[in-house]
């Protein structure tokens, strides 16, 4: 961390980015670090080539989040440091390759087990609750007095969403201590709760019901399927469906839950969740994905039917091999 602090202190311009399909930790950690660097007197730009979940709009509403094409030639022709947050693989960064390649240095801050240490400087702690916790550790060491209520709110949002409201086993003592400190610095936990967990649209709930109607259970695993036509039927954005996977694993007697989300004719996002003993990062890696022990995902460039068959056949063999097929 000290080497990263040295780079931050000596650099003037920063570009912050993260992974495709942004979530609470992605957005929370990115906004917090962007704003903190500005508070230090630095130039800082949040760049992400993707659309954002509507339930996070309360965080980024007034922030100008750029796409790669919107960065000026003046910025790209000068020296800048690129900071990649919450991303285990450089190929999943939602930013132009030219921006990655021309950065004077690349800082990689992440907590995914699958992270391959792709940065010039790496702050990767796989047992951390969230990337927001790592950003919190970093900025606290630089100058905790610069953590404004707005920054505290962003970090708290990342922490809460990646720990499942402190339900998951990554919610360690340090996560609770971080939460207490952020609340003392002005984070509003009720605003986070209202916007993230108590503001579902009527159409989203109807979509949820139809998706749950596809639920199937086989022994200790279950799965659901979300088709693009269902999203179109209810007018719900793909980015707003990440939490649906929890229905698959919140069943009594189920250890492993899987959600298949069709994103196009030949693209299927597969989300894996587990409760106690199955390492879903290991499963996702078989399909060139990754993540954490209890939450991971992958993208399969195939039809929905073929993707479902491929993954379920692998899961059945995997469970049988480990003696968990009952």
mmCIF file of N, CA and C in Angstrom, residues 172-306:
data_model
loop_
_atom_site.group_PDB
_atom_site.id
_atom_site.type_symbol
_atom_site.label_atom_id
_atom_site.label_comp_id
_atom_site.label_asym_id
_atom_site.label_seq_id
_atom_site.Cartn_x
_atom_site.Cartn_y
_atom_site.Cartn_z
ATOM 1 N N UNK A 172 -16.344 -9.374 7.994
ATOM 2 C CA UNK A 172 -15.454 -9.611 9.135
ATOM 3 C C UNK A 172 -15.548 -8.466 10.142
ATOM 4 N N UNK A 173 -14.776 -8.587 11.206
ATOM 5 C CA UNK A 173 -14.758 -7.540 12.224
ATOM 6 C C UNK A 173 -14.374 -6.201 11.608
ATOM 7 N N UNK A 174 -13.390 -6.231 10.698
ATOM 8 C CA UNK A 174 -12.932 -4.979 10.086
ATOM 9 C C UNK A 174 -14.044 -4.298 9.289
ATOM 10 N N UNK A 175 -14.941 -5.092 8.727
ATOM 11 C CA UNK A 175 -16.056 -4.515 7.966
ATOM 12 C C UNK A 175 -17.008 -3.755 8.887
ATOM 13 N N UNK A 176 -17.288 -4.317 10.059
ATOM 14 C CA UNK A 176 -18.177 -3.647 10.997
ATOM 15 C C UNK A 176 -17.522 -2.391 11.575
ATOM 16 N N UNK A 177 -16.215 -2.464 11.837
ATOM 17 C CA UNK A 177 -15.501 -1.284 12.331
ATOM 18 C C UNK A 177 -15.490 -0.181 11.277
ATOM 19 N N UNK A 178 -15.311 -0.571 10.021
ATOM 20 C CA UNK A 178 -15.353 0.385 8.915
ATOM 21 C C UNK A 178 -16.726 1.033 8.839
ATOM 22 N N UNK A 179 -17.775 0.222 8.929
ATOM 23 C CA UNK A 179 -19.138 0.749 8.858
ATOM 24 C C UNK A 179 -19.381 1.767 9.965
ATOM 25 N N UNK A 180 -18.947 1.451 11.185
ATOM 26 C CA UNK A 180 -19.141 2.370 12.309
ATOM 27 C C UNK A 180 -18.428 3.692 12.055
ATOM 28 N N UNK A 181 -17.206 3.623 11.536
ATOM 29 C CA UNK A 181 -16.446 4.850 11.274
ATOM 30 C C UNK A 181 -17.099 5.682 10.177
ATOM 31 N N UNK A 182 -17.579 5.012 9.121
ATOM 32 C CA UNK A 182 -18.217 5.748 8.029
ATOM 33 C C UNK A 182 -19.506 6.414 8.485
ATOM 34 N N UNK A 183 -20.253 5.735 9.346
ATOM 35 C CA UNK A 183 -21.477 6.344 9.883
ATOM 36 C C UNK A 183 -21.135 7.578 10.716
ATOM 37 N N UNK A 184 -20.031 7.507 11.439
ATOM 38 C CA UNK A 184 -19.603 8.669 12.238
ATOM 39 C C UNK A 184 -19.138 9.812 11.355
ATOM 40 N N UNK A 185 -18.754 9.502 10.109
ATOM 41 C CA UNK A 185 -18.288 10.517 9.157
ATOM 42 C C UNK A 185 -19.415 11.021 8.256
ATOM 43 N N UNK A 186 -20.640 10.577 8.488
ATOM 44 C CA UNK A 186 -21.773 11.143 7.768
ATOM 45 C C UNK A 186 -22.501 10.240 6.806
ATOM 46 N N UNK A 187 -22.092 8.977 6.683
ATOM 47 C CA UNK A 187 -22.838 8.051 5.822
ATOM 48 C C UNK A 187 -24.259 7.882 6.375
ATOM 49 N N UNK A 188 -25.225 7.849 5.480
ATOM 50 C CA UNK A 188 -26.637 7.741 5.862
ATOM 51 C C UNK A 188 -27.133 6.337 5.520
ATOM 52 N N UNK A 189 -27.163 5.462 6.517
ATOM 53 C CA UNK A 189 -27.514 4.063 6.255
ATOM 54 C C UNK A 189 -28.964 3.908 5.811
ATOM 55 N N UNK A 190 -29.846 4.782 6.267
ATOM 56 C CA UNK A 190 -31.246 4.671 5.856
ATOM 57 C C UNK A 190 -31.434 5.053 4.394
ATOM 58 N N UNK A 191 -30.676 6.016 3.919
ATOM 59 C CA UNK A 191 -30.754 6.373 2.507
ATOM 60 C C UNK A 191 -30.285 5.212 1.638
ATOM 61 N N UNK A 192 -29.219 4.536 2.059
ATOM 62 C CA UNK A 192 -28.729 3.366 1.328
ATOM 63 C C UNK A 192 -29.792 2.279 1.323
ATOM 64 N N UNK A 193 -30.378 2.012 2.479
ATOM 65 C CA UNK A 193 -31.409 0.977 2.583
ATOM 66 C C UNK A 193 -32.600 1.294 1.687
ATOM 67 N N UNK A 194 -33.071 2.526 1.724
ATOM 68 C CA UNK A 194 -34.230 2.914 0.915
ATOM 69 C C UNK A 194 -33.956 2.741 -0.575
ATOM 70 N N UNK A 195 -32.796 3.215 -1.018
ATOM 71 C CA UNK A 195 -32.502 3.215 -2.451
ATOM 72 C C UNK A 195 -32.109 1.849 -2.991
ATOM 73 N N UNK A 196 -31.383 1.076 -2.207
ATOM 74 C CA UNK A 196 -30.908 -0.225 -2.691
ATOM 75 C C UNK A 196 -31.944 -1.326 -2.473
ATOM 76 N N UNK A 197 -32.604 -1.308 -1.322
ATOM 77 C CA UNK A 197 -33.426 -2.458 -0.939
ATOM 78 C C UNK A 197 -34.925 -2.181 -0.814
ATOM 79 N N UNK A 198 -35.329 -0.927 -0.881
ATOM 80 C CA UNK A 198 -36.748 -0.622 -0.680
ATOM 81 C C UNK A 198 -37.326 0.234 -1.805
ATOM 82 N N UNK A 199 -36.758 0.135 -2.989
ATOM 83 C CA UNK A 199 -37.233 0.968 -4.107
ATOM 84 C C UNK A 199 -37.426 0.162 -5.389
ATOM 85 N N UNK A 200 -37.745 -1.107 -5.268
ATOM 86 C CA UNK A 200 -37.991 -1.918 -6.458
ATOM 87 C C UNK A 200 -39.223 -1.414 -7.195
ATOM 88 N N UNK A 201 -39.137 -1.360 -8.513
ATOM 89 C CA UNK A 201 -40.297 -0.958 -9.298
ATOM 90 C C UNK A 201 -41.308 -2.104 -9.357
ATOM 91 N N UNK A 202 -42.538 -1.763 -9.656
ATOM 92 C CA UNK A 202 -43.590 -2.769 -9.808
ATOM 93 C C UNK A 202 -43.227 -3.765 -10.891
ATOM 94 N N UNK A 203 -42.685 -3.262 -12.005
ATOM 95 C CA UNK A 203 -42.317 -4.150 -13.104
ATOM 96 C C UNK A 203 -41.149 -5.064 -12.742
ATOM 97 N N UNK A 204 -40.228 -4.563 -11.913
ATOM 98 C CA UNK A 204 -39.122 -5.416 -11.465
ATOM 99 C C UNK A 204 -39.641 -6.577 -10.615
ATOM 100 N N UNK A 205 -40.584 -6.295 -9.754
ATOM 101 C CA UNK A 205 -41.153 -7.357 -8.908
ATOM 102 C C UNK A 205 -41.879 -8.386 -9.771
ATOM 103 N N UNK A 206 -42.583 -7.909 -10.796
ATOM 104 C CA UNK A 206 -43.271 -8.842 -11.703
ATOM 105 C C UNK A 206 -42.264 -9.678 -12.484
ATOM 106 N N UNK A 207 -41.166 -9.059 -12.902
ATOM 107 C CA UNK A 207 -40.095 -9.803 -13.571
ATOM 108 C C UNK A 207 -39.500 -10.848 -12.622
ATOM 109 N N UNK A 208 -39.296 -10.452 -11.382
ATOM 110 C CA UNK A 208 -38.768 -11.380 -10.377
ATOM 111 C C UNK A 208 -39.666 -12.600 -10.242
ATOM 112 N N UNK A 209 -40.970 -12.356 -10.191
ATOM 113 C CA UNK A 209 -41.933 -13.455 -10.049
ATOM 114 C C UNK A 209 -41.847 -14.414 -11.233
ATOM 115 N N UNK A 210 -41.744 -13.871 -12.442
ATOM 116 C CA UNK A 210 -41.659 -14.739 -13.618
ATOM 117 C C UNK A 210 -40.342 -15.510 -13.650
ATOM 118 N N UNK A 211 -39.267 -14.847 -13.226
ATOM 119 C CA UNK A 211 -37.966 -15.528 -13.177
ATOM 120 C C UNK A 211 -37.985 -16.647 -12.142
ATOM 121 N N UNK A 212 -38.555 -16.376 -10.989
ATOM 122 C CA UNK A 212 -38.646 -17.396 -9.936
ATOM 123 C C UNK A 212 -39.506 -18.571 -10.395
ATOM 124 N N UNK A 213 -40.441 -18.323 -11.283
ATOM 125 C CA UNK A 213 -41.283 -19.422 -11.783
ATOM 126 C C UNK A 213 -40.484 -20.429 -12.604
ATOM 127 N N UNK A 214 -39.252 -20.057 -13.016
ATOM 128 C CA UNK A 214 -38.392 -20.994 -13.754
ATOM 129 C C UNK A 214 -37.511 -21.821 -12.817
ATOM 130 N N UNK A 215 -37.620 -21.572 -11.515
ATOM 131 C CA UNK A 215 -36.744 -22.210 -10.531
ATOM 132 C C UNK A 215 -36.843 -23.736 -10.568
ATOM 133 N N UNK A 216 -35.695 -24.377 -10.636
ATOM 134 C CA UNK A 216 -35.592 -25.835 -10.578
ATOM 135 C C UNK A 216 -34.589 -26.213 -9.497
ATOM 136 N N UNK A 217 -34.846 -27.311 -8.806
ATOM 137 C CA UNK A 217 -33.958 -27.782 -7.740
ATOM 138 C C UNK A 217 -33.547 -29.216 -8.007
ATOM 139 N N UNK A 218 -32.239 -29.461 -7.919
ATOM 140 C CA UNK A 218 -31.703 -30.823 -8.054
ATOM 141 C C UNK A 218 -30.759 -31.073 -6.886
ATOM 142 N N UNK A 219 -31.198 -31.819 -5.926
ATOM 143 C CA UNK A 219 -30.347 -32.103 -4.771
ATOM 144 C C UNK A 219 -29.969 -30.826 -4.048
ATOM 145 N N UNK A 220 -28.654 -30.554 -3.957
ATOM 146 C CA UNK A 220 -28.199 -29.390 -3.194
ATOM 147 C C UNK A 220 -27.984 -28.156 -4.072
ATOM 148 N N UNK A 221 -28.377 -28.227 -5.353
ATOM 149 C CA UNK A 221 -28.251 -27.016 -6.163
ATOM 150 C C UNK A 221 -29.579 -26.683 -6.838
ATOM 151 N N UNK A 222 -29.725 -25.410 -7.144
ATOM 152 C CA UNK A 222 -30.918 -24.952 -7.850
ATOM 153 C C UNK A 222 -30.506 -23.911 -8.877
ATOM 154 N N UNK A 223 -31.391 -23.655 -9.845
ATOM 155 C CA UNK A 223 -31.068 -22.679 -10.880
ATOM 156 C C UNK A 223 -32.332 -22.014 -11.413
ATOM 157 N N UNK A 224 -32.142 -20.827 -11.988
ATOM 158 C CA UNK A 224 -33.226 -20.094 -12.634
ATOM 159 C C UNK A 224 -32.716 -19.559 -13.963
ATOM 160 N N UNK A 225 -33.652 -19.191 -14.824
ATOM 161 C CA UNK A 225 -33.308 -18.694 -16.155
ATOM 162 C C UNK A 225 -34.036 -17.385 -16.424
ATOM 163 N N UNK A 226 -33.278 -16.376 -16.837
ATOM 164 C CA UNK A 226 -33.837 -15.077 -17.201
ATOM 165 C C UNK A 226 -33.545 -14.821 -18.676
ATOM 166 N N UNK A 227 -34.584 -14.741 -19.489
ATOM 167 C CA UNK A 227 -34.427 -14.532 -20.924
ATOM 168 C C UNK A 227 -34.571 -13.049 -21.274
ATOM 169 N N UNK A 228 -33.967 -12.659 -22.383
ATOM 170 C CA UNK A 228 -34.050 -11.258 -22.804
ATOM 171 C C UNK A 228 -35.497 -10.847 -23.073
ATOM 172 N N UNK A 229 -36.309 -11.765 -23.560
ATOM 173 C CA UNK A 229 -37.703 -11.419 -23.848
ATOM 174 C C UNK A 229 -38.467 -11.069 -22.573
ATOM 175 N N UNK A 230 -38.025 -11.631 -21.441
ATOM 176 C CA UNK A 230 -38.645 -11.296 -20.165
ATOM 177 C C UNK A 230 -38.285 -9.868 -19.757
ATOM 178 N N UNK A 231 -37.023 -9.489 -19.986
ATOM 179 C CA UNK A 231 -36.601 -8.116 -19.699
ATOM 180 C C UNK A 231 -37.388 -7.133 -20.557
ATOM 181 N N UNK A 232 -37.548 -7.472 -21.826
ATOM 182 C CA UNK A 232 -38.287 -6.601 -22.752
ATOM 183 C C UNK A 232 -39.761 -6.505 -22.360
ATOM 184 N N UNK A 233 -40.316 -7.611 -21.909
ATOM 185 C CA UNK A 233 -41.730 -7.648 -21.521
ATOM 186 C C UNK A 233 -42.034 -6.665 -20.396
ATOM 187 N N UNK A 234 -41.112 -6.573 -19.427
ATOM 188 C CA UNK A 234 -41.359 -5.724 -18.266
ATOM 189 C C UNK A 234 -40.594 -4.401 -18.313
ATOM 190 N N UNK A 235 -39.773 -4.225 -19.326
ATOM 191 C CA UNK A 235 -39.037 -2.971 -19.457
ATOM 192 C C UNK A 235 -38.004 -2.761 -18.377
ATOM 193 N N UNK A 236 -37.407 -3.863 -17.915
ATOM 194 C CA UNK A 236 -36.389 -3.793 -16.867
ATOM 195 C C UNK A 236 -35.000 -3.899 -17.498
ATOM 196 N N UNK A 237 -34.074 -3.097 -17.002
ATOM 197 C CA UNK A 237 -32.713 -3.106 -17.515
ATOM 198 C C UNK A 237 -31.945 -4.329 -17.020
ATOM 199 N N UNK A 238 -31.116 -4.869 -17.887
ATOM 200 C CA UNK A 238 -30.263 -6.010 -17.527
ATOM 201 C C UNK A 238 -29.440 -5.690 -16.283
ATOM 202 N N UNK A 239 -28.953 -4.457 -16.183
ATOM 203 C CA UNK A 239 -28.086 -4.055 -15.074
ATOM 204 C C UNK A 239 -28.790 -4.102 -13.725
ATOM 205 N N UNK A 240 -30.110 -4.115 -13.728
ATOM 206 C CA UNK A 240 -30.865 -4.070 -12.472
ATOM 207 C C UNK A 240 -31.298 -5.444 -11.964
ATOM 208 N N UNK A 241 -30.708 -6.514 -12.503
ATOM 209 C CA UNK A 241 -31.183 -7.862 -12.156
ATOM 210 C C UNK A 241 -30.164 -8.707 -11.389
ATOM 211 N N UNK A 242 -29.091 -8.107 -10.929
ATOM 212 C CA UNK A 242 -28.004 -8.873 -10.310
ATOM 213 C C UNK A 242 -28.460 -9.647 -9.076
ATOM 214 N N UNK A 243 -29.357 -9.060 -8.275
ATOM 215 C CA UNK A 243 -29.748 -9.691 -7.007
ATOM 216 C C UNK A 243 -30.705 -10.868 -7.171
ATOM 217 N N UNK A 244 -31.223 -11.101 -8.371
ATOM 218 C CA UNK A 244 -32.159 -12.209 -8.564
ATOM 219 C C UNK A 244 -31.531 -13.564 -8.228
ATOM 220 N N UNK A 245 -30.219 -13.663 -8.387
ATOM 221 C CA UNK A 245 -29.551 -14.941 -8.119
ATOM 222 C C UNK A 245 -29.767 -15.406 -6.683
ATOM 223 N N UNK A 246 -30.017 -14.479 -5.767
ATOM 224 C CA UNK A 246 -30.164 -14.858 -4.362
ATOM 225 C C UNK A 246 -31.361 -15.776 -4.118
ATOM 226 N N UNK A 247 -32.373 -15.693 -4.982
ATOM 227 C CA UNK A 247 -33.514 -16.602 -4.835
ATOM 228 C C UNK A 247 -33.080 -18.063 -4.970
ATOM 229 N N UNK A 248 -32.057 -18.315 -5.763
ATOM 230 C CA UNK A 248 -31.636 -19.698 -6.002
ATOM 231 C C UNK A 248 -30.934 -20.312 -4.808
ATOM 232 N N UNK A 249 -30.232 -19.500 -4.042
ATOM 233 C CA UNK A 249 -29.438 -20.047 -2.944
ATOM 234 C C UNK A 249 -30.125 -19.891 -1.587
ATOM 235 N N UNK A 250 -31.179 -19.097 -1.523
ATOM 236 C CA UNK A 250 -31.871 -18.875 -0.248
ATOM 237 C C UNK A 250 -32.915 -19.938 0.057
ATOM 238 N N UNK A 251 -32.737 -21.118 -0.510
ATOM 239 C CA UNK A 251 -33.647 -22.238 -0.279
ATOM 240 C C UNK A 251 -33.079 -23.172 0.776
ATOM 241 N N UNK A 252 -33.938 -23.681 1.610
ATOM 242 C CA UNK A 252 -33.526 -24.675 2.596
ATOM 243 C C UNK A 252 -33.005 -25.913 1.869
ATOM 244 N N UNK A 253 -31.844 -26.393 2.265
ATOM 245 C CA UNK A 253 -31.264 -27.591 1.671
ATOM 246 C C UNK A 253 -30.440 -27.340 0.421
ATOM 247 N N UNK A 254 -30.370 -26.098 -0.023
ATOM 248 C CA UNK A 254 -29.578 -25.766 -1.216
ATOM 249 C C UNK A 254 -28.257 -25.134 -0.801
ATOM 250 N N UNK A 255 -27.177 -25.647 -1.353
ATOM 251 C CA UNK A 255 -25.844 -25.097 -1.115
ATOM 252 C C UNK A 255 -25.387 -24.217 -2.267
ATOM 253 N N UNK A 256 -25.780 -24.568 -3.471
ATOM 254 C CA UNK A 256 -25.299 -23.871 -4.665
ATOM 255 C C UNK A 256 -26.470 -23.343 -5.482
ATOM 256 N N UNK A 257 -26.432 -22.059 -5.818
ATOM 257 C CA UNK A 257 -27.478 -21.451 -6.637
ATOM 258 C C UNK A 257 -26.891 -20.872 -7.908
ATOM 259 N N UNK A 258 -27.639 -20.964 -9.012
ATOM 260 C CA UNK A 258 -27.153 -20.506 -10.315
ATOM 261 C C UNK A 258 -28.254 -19.718 -11.014
ATOM 262 N N UNK A 259 -27.883 -18.583 -11.579
ATOM 263 C CA UNK A 259 -28.804 -17.806 -12.401
ATOM 264 C C UNK A 259 -28.205 -17.651 -13.791
ATOM 265 N N UNK A 260 -28.966 -18.047 -14.804
ATOM 266 C CA UNK A 260 -28.572 -17.863 -16.199
ATOM 267 C C UNK A 260 -29.299 -16.625 -16.736
ATOM 268 N N UNK A 261 -28.531 -15.630 -17.180
ATOM 269 C CA UNK A 261 -29.131 -14.404 -17.702
ATOM 270 C C UNK A 261 -28.727 -14.228 -19.170
ATOM 271 N N UNK A 262 -29.702 -14.335 -20.027
ATOM 272 C CA UNK A 262 -29.449 -14.167 -21.456
ATOM 273 C C UNK A 262 -29.269 -12.681 -21.760
ATOM 274 N N UNK A 263 -28.122 -12.324 -22.339
ATOM 275 C CA UNK A 263 -27.866 -10.919 -22.658
ATOM 276 C C UNK A 263 -27.974 -10.658 -24.159
ATOM 277 N N UNK A 264 -27.902 -11.700 -24.951
ATOM 278 C CA UNK A 264 -28.011 -11.583 -26.397
ATOM 279 C C UNK A 264 -28.163 -12.963 -26.993
ATOM 280 N N UNK A 265 -28.266 -13.055 -28.321
ATOM 281 C CA UNK A 265 -28.460 -14.358 -28.981
ATOM 282 C C UNK A 265 -27.354 -15.362 -28.670
ATOM 283 N N UNK A 266 -26.142 -14.855 -28.448
ATOM 284 C CA UNK A 266 -25.008 -15.747 -28.191
ATOM 285 C C UNK A 266 -24.193 -15.273 -26.990
ATOM 286 N N UNK A 267 -24.876 -14.758 -25.987
ATOM 287 C CA UNK A 267 -24.177 -14.310 -24.779
ATOM 288 C C UNK A 267 -25.040 -14.555 -23.548
ATOM 289 N N UNK A 268 -24.498 -15.330 -22.611
ATOM 290 C CA UNK A 268 -25.216 -15.674 -21.388
ATOM 291 C C UNK A 268 -24.317 -15.404 -20.187
ATOM 292 N N UNK A 269 -24.798 -14.574 -19.268
ATOM 293 C CA UNK A 269 -24.089 -14.340 -18.014
ATOM 294 C C UNK A 269 -24.577 -15.375 -17.006
ATOM 295 N N UNK A 270 -23.642 -16.065 -16.360
ATOM 296 C CA UNK A 270 -23.984 -17.079 -15.368
ATOM 297 C C UNK A 270 -23.470 -16.610 -14.010
ATOM 298 N N UNK A 271 -24.366 -16.496 -13.039
ATOM 299 C CA UNK A 271 -23.996 -16.091 -11.682
ATOM 300 C C UNK A 271 -24.112 -17.295 -10.753
ATOM 301 N N UNK A 272 -23.081 -17.482 -9.929
ATOM 302 C CA UNK A 272 -23.033 -18.596 -8.976
ATOM 303 C C UNK A 272 -23.002 -18.042 -7.546
ATOM 304 N N UNK A 273 -23.731 -18.688 -6.641
ATOM 305 C CA UNK A 273 -23.676 -18.363 -5.220
ATOM 306 C C UNK A 273 -23.647 -19.656 -4.414
ATOM 307 N N UNK A 274 -22.936 -19.628 -3.281
ATOM 308 C CA UNK A 274 -22.936 -20.796 -2.390
ATOM 309 C C UNK A 274 -23.021 -20.329 -0.945
ATOM 310 N N UNK A 275 -23.325 -21.276 -0.060
ATOM 311 C CA UNK A 275 -23.527 -20.931 1.346
ATOM 312 C C UNK A 275 -22.334 -21.256 2.239
ATOM 313 N N UNK A 276 -21.830 -22.508 2.138
ATOM 314 C CA UNK A 276 -20.866 -22.943 3.145
ATOM 315 C C UNK A 276 -19.593 -23.587 2.602
ATOM 316 N N UNK A 277 -19.731 -24.545 1.694
ATOM 317 C CA UNK A 277 -18.546 -25.358 1.390
ATOM 318 C C UNK A 277 -18.155 -25.431 -0.083
ATOM 319 N N UNK A 278 -18.961 -24.974 -0.994
ATOM 320 C CA UNK A 278 -18.590 -25.033 -2.409
ATOM 321 C C UNK A 278 -17.914 -23.732 -2.827
ATOM 322 N N UNK A 279 -16.745 -23.854 -3.438
ATOM 323 C CA UNK A 279 -15.996 -22.699 -3.920
ATOM 324 C C UNK A 279 -16.458 -22.375 -5.342
ATOM 325 N N UNK A 280 -17.348 -21.396 -5.477
ATOM 326 C CA UNK A 280 -17.898 -21.107 -6.794
ATOM 327 C C UNK A 280 -16.899 -20.371 -7.695
ATOM 328 N N UNK A 281 -15.868 -19.781 -7.099
ATOM 329 C CA UNK A 281 -14.805 -19.200 -7.915
ATOM 330 C C UNK A 281 -14.131 -20.295 -8.738
ATOM 331 N N UNK A 282 -13.968 -21.452 -8.139
ATOM 332 C CA UNK A 282 -13.366 -22.605 -8.824
ATOM 333 C C UNK A 282 -14.256 -23.059 -9.985
ATOM 334 N N UNK A 283 -15.567 -23.058 -9.767
ATOM 335 C CA UNK A 283 -16.496 -23.457 -10.821
ATOM 336 C C UNK A 283 -16.486 -22.435 -11.955
ATOM 337 N N UNK A 284 -16.577 -21.152 -11.605
ATOM 338 C CA UNK A 284 -16.610 -20.101 -12.627
ATOM 339 C C UNK A 284 -15.336 -20.093 -13.469
ATOM 340 N N UNK A 285 -14.205 -20.424 -12.847
ATOM 341 C CA UNK A 285 -12.931 -20.405 -13.576
ATOM 342 C C UNK A 285 -12.889 -21.442 -14.692
ATOM 343 N N UNK A 286 -13.700 -22.483 -14.578
ATOM 344 C CA UNK A 286 -13.768 -23.501 -15.633
ATOM 345 C C UNK A 286 -14.394 -22.944 -16.905
ATOM 346 N N UNK A 287 -15.091 -21.823 -16.760
ATOM 347 C CA UNK A 287 -15.732 -21.181 -17.914
ATOM 348 C C UNK A 287 -15.128 -19.791 -18.147
ATOM 349 N N UNK A 288 -13.847 -19.647 -17.763
ATOM 350 C CA UNK A 288 -13.095 -18.401 -17.947
ATOM 351 C C UNK A 288 -13.684 -17.230 -17.179
ATOM 352 N N UNK A 289 -14.339 -17.538 -16.053
ATOM 353 C CA UNK A 289 -14.862 -16.502 -15.183
ATOM 354 C C UNK A 289 -14.087 -16.475 -13.883
ATOM 355 N N UNK A 290 -14.682 -15.902 -12.864
ATOM 356 C CA UNK A 290 -14.015 -15.841 -11.572
ATOM 357 C C UNK A 290 -14.832 -15.054 -10.577
ATOM 358 N N UNK A 291 -14.205 -14.733 -9.451
ATOM 359 C CA UNK A 291 -14.894 -13.978 -8.409
ATOM 360 C C UNK A 291 -14.407 -14.364 -7.036
ATOM 361 N N UNK A 292 -15.329 -14.771 -6.189
ATOM 362 C CA UNK A 292 -15.032 -15.114 -4.804
ATOM 363 C C UNK A 292 -15.459 -16.546 -4.500
ATOM 364 N N UNK A 293 -15.119 -16.999 -3.290
ATOM 365 C CA UNK A 293 -15.474 -18.352 -2.892
ATOM 366 C C UNK A 293 -16.991 -18.556 -2.850
ATOM 367 N N UNK A 294 -17.724 -17.530 -2.419
ATOM 368 C CA UNK A 294 -19.172 -17.666 -2.269
ATOM 369 C C UNK A 294 -19.970 -16.949 -3.362
ATOM 370 N N UNK A 295 -19.315 -16.157 -4.187
ATOM 371 C CA UNK A 295 -20.009 -15.437 -5.257
ATOM 372 C C UNK A 295 -19.068 -15.263 -6.440
ATOM 373 N N UNK A 296 -19.498 -15.769 -7.589
ATOM 374 C CA UNK A 296 -18.661 -15.681 -8.785
ATOM 375 C C UNK A 296 -19.541 -15.702 -10.018
ATOM 376 N N UNK A 297 -18.919 -15.498 -11.168
ATOM 377 C CA UNK A 297 -19.706 -15.492 -12.400
ATOM 378 C C UNK A 297 -18.837 -15.691 -13.621
ATOM 379 N N UNK A 298 -19.490 -15.905 -14.744
ATOM 380 C CA UNK A 298 -18.789 -16.061 -16.003
ATOM 381 C C UNK A 298 -19.734 -15.664 -17.130
ATOM 382 N N UNK A 299 -19.164 -15.476 -18.305
ATOM 383 C CA UNK A 299 -19.960 -15.201 -19.493
ATOM 384 C C UNK A 299 -19.678 -16.287 -20.520
ATOM 385 N N UNK A 300 -20.740 -16.875 -21.045
ATOM 386 C CA UNK A 300 -20.611 -17.937 -22.048
ATOM 387 C C UNK A 300 -21.153 -17.426 -23.370
ATOM 388 N N UNK A 301 -20.316 -17.420 -24.376
ATOM 389 C CA UNK A 301 -20.724 -16.940 -25.693
ATOM 390 C C UNK A 301 -21.325 -18.083 -26.503
ATOM 391 N N UNK A 302 -22.563 -18.383 -26.139
ATOM 392 C CA UNK A 302 -23.289 -19.481 -26.767
ATOM 393 C C UNK A 302 -24.780 -19.202 -26.592
ATOM 394 N N UNK A 303 -25.610 -20.028 -27.176
ATOM 395 C CA UNK A 303 -27.049 -19.840 -26.993
ATOM 396 C C UNK A 303 -27.418 -20.151 -25.548
ATOM 397 N N UNK A 304 -28.562 -19.638 -25.115
ATOM 398 C CA UNK A 304 -29.017 -19.878 -23.752
ATOM 399 C C UNK A 304 -29.175 -21.369 -23.497
ATOM 400 N N UNK A 305 -29.802 -22.073 -24.405
ATOM 401 C CA UNK A 305 -30.031 -23.503 -24.232
ATOM 402 C C UNK A 305 -28.713 -24.267 -24.093
ATOM 403 N N UNK A 306 -27.746 -23.926 -24.936
ATOM 404 C CA UNK A 306 -26.462 -24.615 -24.890
ATOM 405 C C UNK A 306 -25.671 -24.251 -23.642
#
